[in-house]
PDB file of C-alpha atoms and ligand atoms in Angstrom:
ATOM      1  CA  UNK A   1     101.479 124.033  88.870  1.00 90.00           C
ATOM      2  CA  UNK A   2     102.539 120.441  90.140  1.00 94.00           C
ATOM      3  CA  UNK A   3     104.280 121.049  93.754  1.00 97.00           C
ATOM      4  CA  UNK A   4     106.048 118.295  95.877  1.00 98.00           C
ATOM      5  CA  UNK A   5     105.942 118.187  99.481  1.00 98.00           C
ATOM      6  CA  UNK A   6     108.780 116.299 101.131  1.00 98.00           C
ATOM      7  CA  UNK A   7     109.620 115.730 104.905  1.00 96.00           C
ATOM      8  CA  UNK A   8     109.535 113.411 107.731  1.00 95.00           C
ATOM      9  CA  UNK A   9     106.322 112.370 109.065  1.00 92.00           C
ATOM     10  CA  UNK A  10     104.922 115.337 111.480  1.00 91.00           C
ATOM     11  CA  UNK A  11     106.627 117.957 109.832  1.00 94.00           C
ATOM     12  CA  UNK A  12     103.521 119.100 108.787  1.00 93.00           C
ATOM     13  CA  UNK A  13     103.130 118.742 105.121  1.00 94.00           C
ATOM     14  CA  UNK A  14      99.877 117.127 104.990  1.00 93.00           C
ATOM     15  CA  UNK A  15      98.760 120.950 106.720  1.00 93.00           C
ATOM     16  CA  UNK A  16     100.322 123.136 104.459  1.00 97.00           C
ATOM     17  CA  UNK A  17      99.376 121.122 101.885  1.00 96.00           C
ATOM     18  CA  UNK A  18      95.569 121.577 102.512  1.00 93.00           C
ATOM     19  CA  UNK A  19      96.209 125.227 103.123  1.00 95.00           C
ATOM     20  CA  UNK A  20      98.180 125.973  99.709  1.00 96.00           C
ATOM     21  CA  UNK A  21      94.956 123.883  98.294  1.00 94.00           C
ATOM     22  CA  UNK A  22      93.002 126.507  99.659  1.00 93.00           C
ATOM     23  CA  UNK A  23      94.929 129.080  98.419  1.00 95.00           C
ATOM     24  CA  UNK A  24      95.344 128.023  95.068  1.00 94.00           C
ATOM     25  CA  UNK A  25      91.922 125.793  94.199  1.00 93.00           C
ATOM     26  CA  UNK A  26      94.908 122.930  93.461  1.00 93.00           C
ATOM     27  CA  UNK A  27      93.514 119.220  94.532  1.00 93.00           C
ATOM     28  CA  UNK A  28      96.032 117.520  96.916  1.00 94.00           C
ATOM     29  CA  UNK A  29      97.304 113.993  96.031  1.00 94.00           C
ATOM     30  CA  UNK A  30      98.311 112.255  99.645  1.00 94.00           C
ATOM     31  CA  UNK A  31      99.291 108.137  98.757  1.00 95.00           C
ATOM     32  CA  UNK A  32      98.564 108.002 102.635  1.00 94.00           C
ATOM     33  CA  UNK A  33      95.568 109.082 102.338  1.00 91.00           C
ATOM     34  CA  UNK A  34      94.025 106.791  99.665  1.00 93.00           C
ATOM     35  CA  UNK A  35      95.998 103.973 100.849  1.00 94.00           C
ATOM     36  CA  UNK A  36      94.101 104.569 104.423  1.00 92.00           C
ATOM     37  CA  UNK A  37      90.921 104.927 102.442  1.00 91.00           C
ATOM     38  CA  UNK A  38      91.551 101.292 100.530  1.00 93.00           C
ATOM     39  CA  UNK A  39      92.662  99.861 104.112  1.00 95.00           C
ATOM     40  CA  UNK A  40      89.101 101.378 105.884  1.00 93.00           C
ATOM     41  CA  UNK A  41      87.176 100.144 102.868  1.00 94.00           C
ATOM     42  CA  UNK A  42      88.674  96.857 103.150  1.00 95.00           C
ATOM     43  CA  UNK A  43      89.378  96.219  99.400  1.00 94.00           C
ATOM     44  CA  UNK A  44      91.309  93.787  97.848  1.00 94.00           C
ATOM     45  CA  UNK A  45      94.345  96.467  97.741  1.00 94.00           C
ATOM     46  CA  UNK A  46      93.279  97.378 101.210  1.00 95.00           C
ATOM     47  CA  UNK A  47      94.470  93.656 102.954  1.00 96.00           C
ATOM     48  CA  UNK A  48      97.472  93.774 100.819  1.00 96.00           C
ATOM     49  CA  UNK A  49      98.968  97.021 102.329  1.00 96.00           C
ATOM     50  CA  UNK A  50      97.404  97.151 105.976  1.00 96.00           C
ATOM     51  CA  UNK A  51     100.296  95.181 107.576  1.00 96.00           C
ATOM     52  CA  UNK A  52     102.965  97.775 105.696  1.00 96.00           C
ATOM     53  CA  UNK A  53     100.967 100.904 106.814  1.00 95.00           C
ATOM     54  CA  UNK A  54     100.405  99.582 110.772  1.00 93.00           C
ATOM     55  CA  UNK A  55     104.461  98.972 110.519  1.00 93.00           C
ATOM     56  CA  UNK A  56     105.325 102.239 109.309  1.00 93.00           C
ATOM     57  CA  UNK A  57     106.912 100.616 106.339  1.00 95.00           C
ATOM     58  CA  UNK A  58     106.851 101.674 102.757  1.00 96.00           C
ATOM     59  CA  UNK A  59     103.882  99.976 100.597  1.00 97.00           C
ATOM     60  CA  UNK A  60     105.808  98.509  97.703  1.00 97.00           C
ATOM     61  CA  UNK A  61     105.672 100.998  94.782  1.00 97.00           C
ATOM     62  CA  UNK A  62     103.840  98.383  92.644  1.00 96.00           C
ATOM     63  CA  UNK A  63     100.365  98.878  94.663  1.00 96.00           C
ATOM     64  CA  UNK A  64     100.855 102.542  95.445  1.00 96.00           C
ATOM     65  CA  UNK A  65     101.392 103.143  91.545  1.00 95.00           C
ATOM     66  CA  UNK A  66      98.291 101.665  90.807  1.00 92.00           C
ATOM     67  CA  UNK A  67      96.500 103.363  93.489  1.00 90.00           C
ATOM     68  CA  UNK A  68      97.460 106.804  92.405  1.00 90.00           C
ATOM     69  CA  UNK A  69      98.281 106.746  88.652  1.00 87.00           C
ATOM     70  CA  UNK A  70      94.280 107.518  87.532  1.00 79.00           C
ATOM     71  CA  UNK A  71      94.445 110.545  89.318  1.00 81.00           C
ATOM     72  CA  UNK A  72      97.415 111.699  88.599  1.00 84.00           C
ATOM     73  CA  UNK A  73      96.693 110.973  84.417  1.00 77.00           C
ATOM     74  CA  UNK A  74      92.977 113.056  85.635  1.00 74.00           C
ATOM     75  CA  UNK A  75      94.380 115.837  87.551  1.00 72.00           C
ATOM     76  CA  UNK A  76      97.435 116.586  86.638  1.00 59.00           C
ATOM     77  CA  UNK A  77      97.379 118.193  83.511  1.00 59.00           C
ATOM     78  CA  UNK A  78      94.243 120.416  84.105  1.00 70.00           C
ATOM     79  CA  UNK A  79      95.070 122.317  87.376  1.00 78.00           C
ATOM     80  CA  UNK A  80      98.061 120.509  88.546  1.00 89.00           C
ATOM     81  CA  UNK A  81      98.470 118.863  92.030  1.00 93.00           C
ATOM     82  CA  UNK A  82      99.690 119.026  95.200  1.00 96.00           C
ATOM     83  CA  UNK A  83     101.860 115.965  95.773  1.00 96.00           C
ATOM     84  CA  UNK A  84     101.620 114.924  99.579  1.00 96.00           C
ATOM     85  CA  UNK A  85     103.651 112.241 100.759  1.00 95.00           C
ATOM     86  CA  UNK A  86     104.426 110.970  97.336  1.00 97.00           C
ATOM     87  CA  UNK A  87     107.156 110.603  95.688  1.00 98.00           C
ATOM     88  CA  UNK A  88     108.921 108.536  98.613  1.00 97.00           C
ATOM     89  CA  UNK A  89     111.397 107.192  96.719  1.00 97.00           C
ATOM     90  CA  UNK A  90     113.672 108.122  93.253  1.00 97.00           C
ATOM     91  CA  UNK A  91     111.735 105.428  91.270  1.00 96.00           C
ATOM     92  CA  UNK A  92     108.464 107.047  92.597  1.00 97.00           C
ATOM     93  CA  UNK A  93     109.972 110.049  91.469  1.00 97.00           C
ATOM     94  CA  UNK A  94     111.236 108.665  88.171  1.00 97.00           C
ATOM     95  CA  UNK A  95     107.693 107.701  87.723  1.00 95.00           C
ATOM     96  CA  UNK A  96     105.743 110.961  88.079  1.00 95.00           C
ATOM     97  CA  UNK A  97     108.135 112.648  86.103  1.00 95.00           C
ATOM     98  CA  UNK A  98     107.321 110.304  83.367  1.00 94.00           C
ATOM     99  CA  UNK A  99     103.533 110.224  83.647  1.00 91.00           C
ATOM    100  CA  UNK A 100     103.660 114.202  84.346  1.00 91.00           C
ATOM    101  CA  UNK A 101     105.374 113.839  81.055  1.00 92.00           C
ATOM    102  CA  UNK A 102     102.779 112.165  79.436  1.00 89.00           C
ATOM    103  CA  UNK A 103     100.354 114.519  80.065  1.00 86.00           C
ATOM    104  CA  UNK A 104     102.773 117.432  79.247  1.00 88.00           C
ATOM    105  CA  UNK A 105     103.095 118.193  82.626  1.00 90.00           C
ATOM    106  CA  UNK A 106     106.050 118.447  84.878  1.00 93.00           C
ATOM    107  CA  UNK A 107     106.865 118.817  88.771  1.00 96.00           C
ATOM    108  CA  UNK A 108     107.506 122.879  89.300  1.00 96.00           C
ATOM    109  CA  UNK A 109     108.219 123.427  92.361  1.00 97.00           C
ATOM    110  CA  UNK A 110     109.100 120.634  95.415  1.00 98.00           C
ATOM    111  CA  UNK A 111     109.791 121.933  98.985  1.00 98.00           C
ATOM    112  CA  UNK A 112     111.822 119.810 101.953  1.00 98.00           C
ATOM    113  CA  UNK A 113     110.077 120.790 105.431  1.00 97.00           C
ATOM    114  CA  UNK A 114     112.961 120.497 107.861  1.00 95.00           C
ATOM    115  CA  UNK A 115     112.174 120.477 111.161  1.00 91.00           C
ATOM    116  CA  UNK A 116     114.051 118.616 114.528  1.00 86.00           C
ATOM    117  CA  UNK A 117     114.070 115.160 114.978  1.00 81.00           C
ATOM    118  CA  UNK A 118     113.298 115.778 118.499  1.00 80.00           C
ATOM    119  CA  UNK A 119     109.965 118.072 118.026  1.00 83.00           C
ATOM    120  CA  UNK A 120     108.455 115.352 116.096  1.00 86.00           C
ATOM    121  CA  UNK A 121     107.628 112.978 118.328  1.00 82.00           C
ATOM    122  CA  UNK A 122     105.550 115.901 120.406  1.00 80.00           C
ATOM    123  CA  UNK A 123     104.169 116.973 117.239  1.00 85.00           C
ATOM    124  CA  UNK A 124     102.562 113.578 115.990  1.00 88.00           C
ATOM    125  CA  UNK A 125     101.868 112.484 119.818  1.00 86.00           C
ATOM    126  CA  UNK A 126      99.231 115.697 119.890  1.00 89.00           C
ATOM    127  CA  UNK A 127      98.120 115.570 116.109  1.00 90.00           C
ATOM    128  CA  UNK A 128      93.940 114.751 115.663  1.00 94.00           C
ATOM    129  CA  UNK A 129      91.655 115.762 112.373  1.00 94.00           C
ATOM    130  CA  UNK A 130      87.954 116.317 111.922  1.00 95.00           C
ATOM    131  CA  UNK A 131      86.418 113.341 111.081  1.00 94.00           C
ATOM    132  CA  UNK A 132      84.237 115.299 108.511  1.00 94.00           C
ATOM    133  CA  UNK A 133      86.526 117.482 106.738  1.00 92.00           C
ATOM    134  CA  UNK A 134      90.313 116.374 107.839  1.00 89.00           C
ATOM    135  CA  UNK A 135      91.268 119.127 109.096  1.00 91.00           C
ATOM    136  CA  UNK A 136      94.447 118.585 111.291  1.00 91.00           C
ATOM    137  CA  UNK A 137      94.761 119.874 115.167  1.00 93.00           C
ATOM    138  CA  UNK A 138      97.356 119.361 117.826  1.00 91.00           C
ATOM    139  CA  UNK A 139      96.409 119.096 121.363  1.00 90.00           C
ATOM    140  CA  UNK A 140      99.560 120.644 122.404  1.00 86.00           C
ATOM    141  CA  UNK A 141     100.030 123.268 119.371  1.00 86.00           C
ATOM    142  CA  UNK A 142      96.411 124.162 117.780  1.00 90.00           C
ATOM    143  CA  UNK A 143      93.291 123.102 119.228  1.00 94.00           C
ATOM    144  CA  UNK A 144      90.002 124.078 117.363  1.00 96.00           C
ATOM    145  CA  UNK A 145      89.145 127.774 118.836  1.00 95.00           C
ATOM    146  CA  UNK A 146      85.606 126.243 120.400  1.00 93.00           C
ATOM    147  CA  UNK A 147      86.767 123.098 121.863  1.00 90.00           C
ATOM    148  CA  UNK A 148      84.258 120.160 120.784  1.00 93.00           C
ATOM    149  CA  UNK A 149      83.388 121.688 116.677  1.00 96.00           C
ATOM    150  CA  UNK A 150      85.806 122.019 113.682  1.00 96.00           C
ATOM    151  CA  UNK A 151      86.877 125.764 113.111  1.00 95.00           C
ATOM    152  CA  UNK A 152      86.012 124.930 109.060  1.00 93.00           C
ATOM    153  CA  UNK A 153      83.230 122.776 108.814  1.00 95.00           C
ATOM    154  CA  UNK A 154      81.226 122.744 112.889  1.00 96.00           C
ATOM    155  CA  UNK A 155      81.921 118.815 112.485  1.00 96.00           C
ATOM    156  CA  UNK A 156      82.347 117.242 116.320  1.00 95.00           C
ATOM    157  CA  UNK A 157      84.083 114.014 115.341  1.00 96.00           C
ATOM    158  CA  UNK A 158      87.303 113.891 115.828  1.00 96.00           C
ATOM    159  CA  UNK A 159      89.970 111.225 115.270  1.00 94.00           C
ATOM    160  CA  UNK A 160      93.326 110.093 115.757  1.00 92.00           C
ATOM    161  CA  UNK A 161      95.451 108.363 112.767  1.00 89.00           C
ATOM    162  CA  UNK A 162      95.973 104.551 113.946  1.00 88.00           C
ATOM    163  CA  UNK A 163      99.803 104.423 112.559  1.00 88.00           C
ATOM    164  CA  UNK A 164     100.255 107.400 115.045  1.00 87.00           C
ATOM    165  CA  UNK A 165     101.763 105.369 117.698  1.00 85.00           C
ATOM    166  CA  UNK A 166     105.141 105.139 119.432  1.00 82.00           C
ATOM    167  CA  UNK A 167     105.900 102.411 117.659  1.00 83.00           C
ATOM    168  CA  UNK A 168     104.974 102.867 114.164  1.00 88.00           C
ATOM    169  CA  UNK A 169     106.258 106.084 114.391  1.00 87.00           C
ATOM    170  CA  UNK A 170     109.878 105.289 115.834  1.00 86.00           C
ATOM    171  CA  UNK A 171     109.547 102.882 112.356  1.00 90.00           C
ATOM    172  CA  UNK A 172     108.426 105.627 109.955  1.00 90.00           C
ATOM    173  CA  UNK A 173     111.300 107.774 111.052  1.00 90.00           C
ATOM    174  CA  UNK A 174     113.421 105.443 110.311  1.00 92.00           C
ATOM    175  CA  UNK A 175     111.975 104.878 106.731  1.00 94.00           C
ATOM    176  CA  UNK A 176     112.177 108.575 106.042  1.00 94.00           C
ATOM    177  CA  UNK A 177     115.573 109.021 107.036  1.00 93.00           C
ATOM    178  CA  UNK A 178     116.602 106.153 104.649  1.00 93.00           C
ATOM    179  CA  UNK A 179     114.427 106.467 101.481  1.00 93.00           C
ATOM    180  CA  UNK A 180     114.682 110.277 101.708  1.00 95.00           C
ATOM    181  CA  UNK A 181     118.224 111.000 100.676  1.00 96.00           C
ATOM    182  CA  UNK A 182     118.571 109.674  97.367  1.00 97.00           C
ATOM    183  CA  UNK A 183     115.393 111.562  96.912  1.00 98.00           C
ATOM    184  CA  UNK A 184     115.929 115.080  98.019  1.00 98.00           C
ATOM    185  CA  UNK A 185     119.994 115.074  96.114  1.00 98.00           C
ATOM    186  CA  UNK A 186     117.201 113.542  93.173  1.00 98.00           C
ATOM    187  CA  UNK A 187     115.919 116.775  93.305  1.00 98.00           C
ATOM    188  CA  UNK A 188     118.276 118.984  94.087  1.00 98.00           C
ATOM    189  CA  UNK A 189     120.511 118.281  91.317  1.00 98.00           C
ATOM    190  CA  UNK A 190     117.297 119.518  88.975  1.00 97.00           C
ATOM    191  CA  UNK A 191     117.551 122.845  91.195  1.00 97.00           C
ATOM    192  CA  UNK A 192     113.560 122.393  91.901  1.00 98.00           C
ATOM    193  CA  UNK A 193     114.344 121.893  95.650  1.00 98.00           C
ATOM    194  CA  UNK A 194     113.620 124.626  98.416  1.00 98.00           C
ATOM    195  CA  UNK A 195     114.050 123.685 102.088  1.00 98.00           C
ATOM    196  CA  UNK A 196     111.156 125.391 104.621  1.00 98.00           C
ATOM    197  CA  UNK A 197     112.435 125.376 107.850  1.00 96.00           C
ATOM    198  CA  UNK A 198     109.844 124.807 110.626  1.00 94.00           C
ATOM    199  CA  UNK A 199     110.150 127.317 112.764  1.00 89.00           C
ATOM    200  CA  UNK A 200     106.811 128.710 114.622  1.00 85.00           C
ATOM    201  CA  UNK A 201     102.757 127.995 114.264  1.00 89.00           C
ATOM    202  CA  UNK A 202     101.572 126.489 110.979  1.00 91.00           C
ATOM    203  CA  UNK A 203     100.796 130.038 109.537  1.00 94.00           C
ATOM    204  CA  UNK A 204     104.479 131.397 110.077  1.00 95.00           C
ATOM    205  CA  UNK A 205     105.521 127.838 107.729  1.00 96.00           C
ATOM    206  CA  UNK A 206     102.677 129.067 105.511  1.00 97.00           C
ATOM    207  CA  UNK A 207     103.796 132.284 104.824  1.00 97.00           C
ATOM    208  CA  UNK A 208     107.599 131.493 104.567  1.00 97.00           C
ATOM    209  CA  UNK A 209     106.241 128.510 101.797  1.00 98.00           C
ATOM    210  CA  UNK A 210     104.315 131.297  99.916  1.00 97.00           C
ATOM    211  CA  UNK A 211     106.731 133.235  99.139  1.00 97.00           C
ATOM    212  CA  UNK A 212     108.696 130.536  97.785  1.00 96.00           C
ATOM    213  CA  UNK A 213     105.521 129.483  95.618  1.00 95.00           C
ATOM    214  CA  UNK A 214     105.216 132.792  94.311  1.00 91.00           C
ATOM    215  CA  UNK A 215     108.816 133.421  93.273  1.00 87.00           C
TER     216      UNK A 215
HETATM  217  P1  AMP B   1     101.683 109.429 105.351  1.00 55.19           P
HETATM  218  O1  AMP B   1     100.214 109.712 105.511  1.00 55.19           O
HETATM  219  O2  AMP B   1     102.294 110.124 104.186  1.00 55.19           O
HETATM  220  O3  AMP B   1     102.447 109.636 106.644  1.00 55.19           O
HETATM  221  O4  AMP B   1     101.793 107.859 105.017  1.00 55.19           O
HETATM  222  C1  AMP B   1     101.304 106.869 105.904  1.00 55.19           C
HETATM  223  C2  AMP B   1     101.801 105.505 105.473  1.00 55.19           C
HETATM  224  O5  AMP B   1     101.314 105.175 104.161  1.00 55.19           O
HETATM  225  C3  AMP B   1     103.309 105.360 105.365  1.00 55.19           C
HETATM  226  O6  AMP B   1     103.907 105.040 106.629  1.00 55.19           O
HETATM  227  C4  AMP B   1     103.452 104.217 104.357  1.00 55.19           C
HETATM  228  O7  AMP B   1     103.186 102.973 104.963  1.00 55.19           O
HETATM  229  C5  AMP B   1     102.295 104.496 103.392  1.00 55.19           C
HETATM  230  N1  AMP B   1     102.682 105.398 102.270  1.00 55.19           N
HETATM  231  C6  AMP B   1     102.250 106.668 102.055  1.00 55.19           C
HETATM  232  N2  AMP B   1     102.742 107.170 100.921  1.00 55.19           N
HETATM  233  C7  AMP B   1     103.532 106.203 100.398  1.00 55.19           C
HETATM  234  C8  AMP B   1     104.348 106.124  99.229  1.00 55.19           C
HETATM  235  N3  AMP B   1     104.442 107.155  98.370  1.00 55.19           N
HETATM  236  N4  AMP B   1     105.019 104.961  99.003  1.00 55.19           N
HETATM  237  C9  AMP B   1     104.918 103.917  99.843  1.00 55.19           C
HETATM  238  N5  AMP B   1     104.182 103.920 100.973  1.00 55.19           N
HETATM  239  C10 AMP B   1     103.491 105.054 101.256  1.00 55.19           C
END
């Protein structure tokens, strides 16, 4: 099962991603996070993109292609994936279709979170993760049940996303909003789109998005 996730930054898609991971034993594929892993590493692919990432602006699909293809050729066709954050754009899209293709694969599901501009802000001004295991709080919405340790792992590192600020974000928004229309009519003319509104805590999303999955 190959399953998109699509929605503005904040609407929590990198969450229910991990927890339909859980639920399923499907890896998640999120471009943002191996293109902060190149950045952090400092590789060659790293210094190309940082200045795109701190901006909030799309990495050309050149570099995220290359970044992502291995694993999508590896993964794809065994359990399937969990597409976070990826595709961005119709050529992205174009693109997986063709390499899910390839490995006689295709995309089976995609959901659209849809959630209000005007929560988002909040949301991504309170979001953290475990440094160990990534697991995504909110100061204002879901703290970890014993303040200073991870409710998965007991990690006590936390940290805060560095293109989570005002200004990136104001940017990202406005990246979204433009790259993601073409997209979502990309998919909705294949009838593979559901929306998800975001209405309540993370496991009130999660159930509403299982049912879908399981129809
Ligand atoms: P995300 O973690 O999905 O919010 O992505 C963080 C940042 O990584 C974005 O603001 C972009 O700069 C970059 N990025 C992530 N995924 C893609 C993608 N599929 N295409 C281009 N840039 C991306």
């Amino acid at each position: 099962m190959n399953i998109v996730l699509l929605g503005a930054p904040g609407s929590g898609k990198g969450t229910q991603a991990s927890m339909l991971s859980k639920k399923f034993n499907i890896p998640v594929l999120s471009t943002g996070e191996c293109l902060r892993k190149e950045i952090s590493q400092k590789s060659e692919i790293g210094e190309k993109i940082s200045s795109y990432v701190e901006l909030g602006s799309l990495v050309p699909d050149q570099i995220v292609l290359e970044v992502i293809s291995s694993q999508i050729n590896q993964l794809s066709s065994s359990k399937g994936l969990i597409f976070d954050g990826f595709p961005r754009n119709v050529s992205q899209a174009k693109f997986l279709e063709k390499t899910l293709f390839e490995n006689k694969a295709t995309v089976n599901k995609v959901f659209l979170f849809d959630i209000k501009e005007k929560d988002l802000l909040f949301r991504i001004s309170g979001r953290f993760s475990c440094a160990k295991c990534g697991l995504v709080y909110n100061s204002y919405l879901k703290n970890p049940i014993n303040i200073t340790n991870c409710d998965d792992c007991g990690g006590h590192h936390f940290k805060k996303r560095f293109d989570d600020n005002f200004k990136t974000v104001r940017n990202r928004f406005s990246v979204y909003k433009e790259s993601s229309e073409d997209l979502i009519e990309f998919y909705r003319k294949k009838g593979l789109l559901t929306t998800i509104p975001v209405l309540g805590d993370r496991d009130k999303v999660f159930d509403l998005l299982l049912s879908e999955v399981q129809t």
